[in-house]
């Protein structure tokens, strides 16, 4: 990642395709760049909505002008906020579904807020992991969903210190670490949600953990 805010690299980071040094560098940049954090949040919310669309129903390519329509709508989204932006984002997901030839019924987008209990719907074959740091009170609930050669990671984290720069990391059975997300703990959200993925075979996941940028482990959920 550089000062030009590479959109392709940010998109790859949003869906967990970056690994190693690329993921670390991009995560560090996102933690310092408010614009990229907003862009990353938009990408992840849209990605989460599109995951509900069956892959076999996607067309090989968008119809004429389809991509331009989406780009224009996303630009408009960046100028909005709050509930109106949330409603518009749902409409974007619906528009994408229409463009690829499917209905958008059942697509729901949300974000956790203080005091809200968050429960992810369990999909077939998913594994539920939990972790607690008894010393700090930090907690994490993780849903791992097998995909074709990779794993979808949905995590809800709370109890972290406001302002802490964090990374969500998948650890495989060989000890390799794959960073799937990074963020700065906000003061206004008790539950922080991550919906991303890691290029790790589902059966190889040994743990999911949150650590800070200095490498200190904050909470871990063993598999």
Short mmCIF file of N, CA and C in Angstrom, two decimals, residues 3-100:
data_model
loop_
_atom_site.label_atom_id
_atom_site.label_comp_id
_atom_site.label_asym_id
_atom_site.label_seq_id
_atom_site.Cartn_x
_atom_site.Cartn_y
_atom_site.Cartn_z
N UNK A 3 1.01 5.87 -0.87
CA UNK A 3 0.24 7.10 -0.70
C UNK A 3 -0.87 7.25 -1.72
N UNK A 4 -0.85 6.43 -2.79
CA UNK A 4 -1.92 6.51 -3.79
C UNK A 4 -3.14 5.67 -3.40
N UNK A 5 -3.08 4.97 -2.28
CA UNK A 5 -4.23 4.20 -1.78
C UNK A 5 -4.72 3.22 -2.86
N UNK A 6 -3.89 2.28 -3.20
CA UNK A 6 -4.18 1.30 -4.25
C UNK A 6 -5.51 0.60 -3.99
N UNK A 7 -6.55 0.87 -4.82
CA UNK A 7 -7.87 0.28 -4.55
C UNK A 7 -7.90 -1.23 -4.75
N UNK A 8 -7.10 -1.74 -5.70
CA UNK A 8 -7.07 -3.19 -5.93
C UNK A 8 -6.49 -3.92 -4.73
N UNK A 9 -5.42 -3.36 -4.16
CA UNK A 9 -4.81 -4.01 -3.00
C UNK A 9 -5.74 -3.94 -1.79
N UNK A 10 -6.43 -2.82 -1.64
CA UNK A 10 -7.37 -2.69 -0.53
C UNK A 10 -8.51 -3.70 -0.68
N UNK A 11 -8.99 -3.89 -1.90
CA UNK A 11 -10.07 -4.86 -2.13
C UNK A 11 -9.59 -6.28 -1.82
N UNK A 12 -8.35 -6.60 -2.22
CA UNK A 12 -7.80 -7.92 -1.91
C UNK A 12 -7.66 -8.12 -0.41
N UNK A 13 -7.27 -7.05 0.29
CA UNK A 13 -7.14 -7.11 1.75
C UNK A 13 -8.50 -7.32 2.40
N UNK A 14 -9.52 -6.68 1.85
CA UNK A 14 -10.86 -6.76 2.44
C UNK A 14 -11.40 -8.18 2.45
N UNK A 15 -11.04 -8.97 1.44
CA UNK A 15 -11.58 -10.34 1.36
C UNK A 15 -10.55 -11.39 1.77
N UNK A 16 -9.43 -10.94 2.39
CA UNK A 16 -8.48 -11.89 2.96
C UNK A 16 -7.53 -12.54 1.98
N UNK A 17 -7.30 -11.92 0.83
CA UNK A 17 -6.42 -12.53 -0.17
C UNK A 17 -4.96 -12.12 -0.02
N UNK A 18 -4.68 -11.09 0.79
CA UNK A 18 -3.29 -10.70 1.01
C UNK A 18 -2.69 -11.52 2.14
N UNK A 19 -1.42 -11.85 2.02
CA UNK A 19 -0.73 -12.62 3.04
C UNK A 19 0.61 -11.98 3.37
N UNK A 20 1.20 -12.42 4.46
CA UNK A 20 2.56 -12.06 4.82
C UNK A 20 2.79 -10.57 4.88
N UNK A 21 3.88 -10.12 4.24
CA UNK A 21 4.28 -8.72 4.31
C UNK A 21 3.26 -7.80 3.66
N UNK A 22 2.64 -8.24 2.56
CA UNK A 22 1.63 -7.41 1.91
C UNK A 22 0.46 -7.12 2.86
N UNK A 23 0.01 -8.15 3.58
CA UNK A 23 -1.09 -7.96 4.52
C UNK A 23 -0.67 -7.06 5.67
N UNK A 24 0.57 -7.24 6.16
CA UNK A 24 1.04 -6.42 7.28
C UNK A 24 1.15 -4.95 6.88
N UNK A 25 1.73 -4.70 5.71
CA UNK A 25 1.91 -3.32 5.25
C UNK A 25 0.56 -2.64 5.00
N UNK A 26 -0.33 -3.37 4.35
CA UNK A 26 -1.66 -2.80 4.08
C UNK A 26 -2.42 -2.55 5.38
N UNK A 27 -2.34 -3.49 6.32
CA UNK A 27 -3.01 -3.31 7.61
C UNK A 27 -2.48 -2.11 8.36
N UNK A 28 -1.16 -1.91 8.31
CA UNK A 28 -0.56 -0.75 8.99
C UNK A 28 -1.03 0.55 8.35
N UNK A 29 -1.12 0.55 7.02
CA UNK A 29 -1.59 1.75 6.33
C UNK A 29 -3.05 2.05 6.68
N UNK A 30 -3.89 1.02 6.66
CA UNK A 30 -5.30 1.20 6.96
C UNK A 30 -5.49 1.75 8.37
N UNK A 31 -4.68 1.26 9.31
CA UNK A 31 -4.81 1.72 10.70
C UNK A 31 -4.52 3.20 10.84
N UNK A 32 -3.73 3.77 9.91
CA UNK A 32 -3.36 5.18 9.99
C UNK A 32 -4.17 6.07 9.05
N UNK A 33 -4.94 5.47 8.15
CA UNK A 33 -5.62 6.24 7.10
C UNK A 33 -7.13 6.15 7.27
N UNK A 34 -7.75 7.23 7.68
CA UNK A 34 -9.20 7.23 7.91
C UNK A 34 -9.97 6.96 6.63
N UNK A 35 -9.49 7.50 5.50
CA UNK A 35 -10.17 7.28 4.23
C UNK A 35 -10.18 5.82 3.84
N UNK A 36 -9.04 5.16 4.03
CA UNK A 36 -8.97 3.73 3.68
C UNK A 36 -9.81 2.89 4.64
N UNK A 37 -9.91 3.31 5.90
CA UNK A 37 -10.76 2.56 6.84
C UNK A 37 -12.22 2.65 6.42
N UNK A 38 -12.63 3.82 5.97
CA UNK A 38 -14.02 3.96 5.49
C UNK A 38 -14.23 3.10 4.25
N UNK A 39 -13.26 3.15 3.33
CA UNK A 39 -13.37 2.35 2.11
C UNK A 39 -13.40 0.87 2.45
N UNK A 40 -12.57 0.45 3.40
CA UNK A 40 -12.51 -0.96 3.78
C UNK A 40 -13.84 -1.41 4.39
N UNK A 41 -14.43 -0.55 5.22
CA UNK A 41 -15.71 -0.89 5.83
C UNK A 41 -16.79 -1.06 4.76
N UNK A 42 -16.79 -0.18 3.75
CA UNK A 42 -17.75 -0.30 2.66
C UNK A 42 -17.56 -1.60 1.89
N UNK A 43 -16.30 -1.91 1.59
CA UNK A 43 -16.02 -3.13 0.84
C UNK A 43 -16.47 -4.36 1.60
N UNK A 44 -16.22 -4.38 2.91
CA UNK A 44 -16.57 -5.56 3.71
C UNK A 44 -18.07 -5.70 3.87
N UNK A 45 -18.76 -4.57 4.03
CA UNK A 45 -20.22 -4.66 4.14
C UNK A 45 -20.83 -5.16 2.84
N UNK A 46 -20.34 -4.64 1.72
CA UNK A 46 -20.86 -5.08 0.43
C UNK A 46 -20.49 -6.54 0.18
N UNK A 47 -19.25 -6.90 0.53
CA UNK A 47 -18.81 -8.29 0.37
C UNK A 47 -19.67 -9.23 1.21
N UNK A 48 -19.97 -8.81 2.44
CA UNK A 48 -20.80 -9.64 3.29
C UNK A 48 -22.19 -9.85 2.72
N UNK A 49 -22.73 -8.79 2.11
CA UNK A 49 -24.06 -8.93 1.50
C UNK A 49 -24.02 -9.86 0.29
N UNK A 50 -22.96 -9.73 -0.51
CA UNK A 50 -22.88 -10.52 -1.73
C UNK A 50 -22.60 -11.99 -1.45
N UNK A 51 -22.08 -12.29 -0.27
CA UNK A 51 -21.82 -13.69 0.06
C UNK A 51 -23.14 -14.49 0.13
N UNK A 52 -24.24 -13.76 0.30
CA UNK A 52 -25.53 -14.44 0.33
C UNK A 52 -26.07 -14.80 -1.05
N UNK A 53 -25.37 -14.34 -2.10
CA UNK A 53 -25.80 -14.66 -3.47
C UNK A 53 -25.10 -15.94 -3.91
N UNK A 54 -25.83 -16.99 -4.30
CA UNK A 54 -25.20 -18.24 -4.74
C UNK A 54 -24.25 -18.00 -5.90
N UNK A 55 -23.03 -18.54 -5.79
CA UNK A 55 -21.99 -18.30 -6.79
C UNK A 55 -22.41 -18.76 -8.18
N UNK A 56 -23.18 -19.83 -8.24
CA UNK A 56 -23.53 -20.38 -9.56
C UNK A 56 -24.49 -19.47 -10.32
N UNK A 57 -25.06 -18.47 -9.62
CA UNK A 57 -26.00 -17.59 -10.30
C UNK A 57 -25.35 -16.34 -10.88
N UNK A 58 -24.05 -16.13 -10.60
CA UNK A 58 -23.37 -14.97 -11.15
C UNK A 58 -23.12 -15.14 -12.64
N UNK A 59 -23.25 -14.05 -13.38
CA UNK A 59 -22.90 -14.06 -14.79
C UNK A 59 -21.39 -13.95 -14.94
N UNK A 60 -20.87 -14.29 -16.12
CA UNK A 60 -19.44 -14.19 -16.35
C UNK A 60 -18.97 -12.75 -16.30
N UNK A 61 -19.83 -11.82 -16.67
CA UNK A 61 -19.47 -10.41 -16.62
C UNK A 61 -20.73 -9.58 -16.43
N UNK A 62 -20.52 -8.34 -15.96
CA UNK A 62 -21.66 -7.45 -15.76
C UNK A 62 -22.23 -7.02 -17.12
N UNK A 63 -23.52 -6.74 -17.16
CA UNK A 63 -24.08 -6.23 -18.40
C UNK A 63 -23.52 -4.85 -18.72
N UNK A 64 -23.72 -4.32 -19.94
CA UNK A 64 -23.20 -3.01 -20.30
C UNK A 64 -23.59 -1.94 -19.29
N UNK A 65 -22.60 -1.11 -18.93
CA UNK A 65 -22.78 0.00 -17.99
C UNK A 65 -23.01 -0.45 -16.56
N UNK A 66 -23.05 -1.77 -16.28
CA UNK A 66 -23.29 -2.23 -14.92
C UNK A 66 -22.23 -1.77 -13.95
N UNK A 67 -20.96 -1.89 -14.37
CA UNK A 67 -19.87 -1.50 -13.47
C UNK A 67 -19.91 -0.01 -13.19
N UNK A 68 -20.25 0.80 -14.21
CA UNK A 68 -20.32 2.25 -14.02
C UNK A 68 -21.43 2.61 -13.03
N UNK A 69 -22.54 1.89 -13.10
CA UNK A 69 -23.64 2.14 -12.17
C UNK A 69 -23.18 1.90 -10.74
N UNK A 70 -22.48 0.78 -10.50
CA UNK A 70 -22.02 0.46 -9.14
C UNK A 70 -21.02 1.48 -8.65
N UNK A 71 -20.07 1.88 -9.51
CA UNK A 71 -19.07 2.85 -9.09
C UNK A 71 -19.72 4.18 -8.71
N UNK A 72 -20.71 4.61 -9.49
CA UNK A 72 -21.40 5.86 -9.20
C UNK A 72 -22.15 5.77 -7.87
N UNK A 73 -22.79 4.63 -7.63
CA UNK A 73 -23.54 4.46 -6.39
C UNK A 73 -22.61 4.44 -5.18
N UNK A 74 -21.46 3.79 -5.29
CA UNK A 74 -20.51 3.76 -4.17
C UNK A 74 -19.96 5.15 -3.88
N UNK A 75 -19.75 5.95 -4.92
CA UNK A 75 -19.30 7.33 -4.69
C UNK A 75 -20.35 8.11 -3.91
N UNK A 76 -21.61 7.89 -4.25
CA UNK A 76 -22.68 8.58 -3.52
C UNK A 76 -22.74 8.12 -2.07
N UNK A 77 -22.49 6.84 -1.85
CA UNK A 77 -22.51 6.30 -0.49
C UNK A 77 -21.51 7.01 0.41
N UNK A 78 -20.34 7.33 -0.15
CA UNK A 78 -19.28 7.94 0.66
C UNK A 78 -19.68 9.33 1.18
N UNK A 79 -20.70 9.92 0.54
CA UNK A 79 -21.14 11.25 0.95
C UNK A 79 -22.30 11.19 1.94
N UNK A 80 -22.71 9.98 2.32
CA UNK A 80 -23.83 9.81 3.22
C UNK A 80 -23.36 9.17 4.51
N UNK A 81 -24.23 9.16 5.51
CA UNK A 81 -23.84 8.57 6.79
C UNK A 81 -25.07 8.04 7.51
N UNK A 82 -24.82 7.30 8.60
CA UNK A 82 -25.89 6.87 9.48
C UNK A 82 -26.88 5.92 8.84
N UNK A 83 -28.13 6.02 9.30
CA UNK A 83 -29.16 5.09 8.86
C UNK A 83 -29.41 5.19 7.36
N UNK A 84 -29.34 6.42 6.82
CA UNK A 84 -29.59 6.58 5.38
C UNK A 84 -28.53 5.81 4.59
N UNK A 85 -27.28 5.88 5.01
CA UNK A 85 -26.21 5.16 4.33
C UNK A 85 -26.44 3.65 4.44
N UNK A 86 -26.89 3.20 5.61
CA UNK A 86 -27.15 1.77 5.77
C UNK A 86 -28.22 1.28 4.82
N UNK A 87 -29.29 2.08 4.66
CA UNK A 87 -30.35 1.69 3.74
C UNK A 87 -29.85 1.68 2.30
N UNK A 88 -29.03 2.69 1.97
CA UNK A 88 -28.49 2.77 0.62
C UNK A 88 -27.57 1.59 0.33
N UNK A 89 -26.78 1.20 1.32
CA UNK A 89 -25.87 0.07 1.11
C UNK A 89 -26.66 -1.20 0.83
N UNK A 90 -27.77 -1.39 1.54
CA UNK A 90 -28.62 -2.53 1.25
C UNK A 90 -29.14 -2.48 -0.18
N UNK A 91 -29.45 -1.26 -0.65
CA UNK A 91 -29.92 -1.12 -2.02
C UNK A 91 -28.82 -1.44 -3.02
N UNK A 92 -27.56 -1.09 -2.67
CA UNK A 92 -26.45 -1.45 -3.55
C UNK A 92 -26.38 -2.95 -3.70
N UNK A 93 -26.48 -3.67 -2.58
CA UNK A 93 -26.44 -5.13 -2.64
C UNK A 93 -27.57 -5.66 -3.50
N UNK A 94 -28.74 -5.06 -3.34
CA UNK A 94 -29.87 -5.49 -4.16
C UNK A 94 -29.61 -5.21 -5.63
N UNK A 95 -28.99 -4.04 -5.92
CA UNK A 95 -28.69 -3.69 -7.31
C UNK A 95 -27.71 -4.68 -7.92
N UNK A 96 -26.70 -5.06 -7.15
CA UNK A 96 -25.73 -6.04 -7.64
C UNK A 96 -26.44 -7.35 -7.93
N UNK A 97 -27.33 -7.74 -7.02
CA UNK A 97 -28.05 -9.00 -7.24
C UNK A 97 -28.87 -8.95 -8.51
N UNK A 98 -29.49 -7.80 -8.77
CA UNK A 98 -30.27 -7.66 -10.00
C UNK A 98 -29.35 -7.73 -11.22
N UNK A 99 -28.17 -7.07 -11.12
CA UNK A 99 -27.24 -7.05 -12.24
C UNK A 99 -26.75 -8.44 -12.58
N UNK A 100 -26.59 -9.30 -11.57
CA UNK A 100 -26.10 -10.65 -11.85
C UNK A 100 -27.24 -11.63 -12.09
#
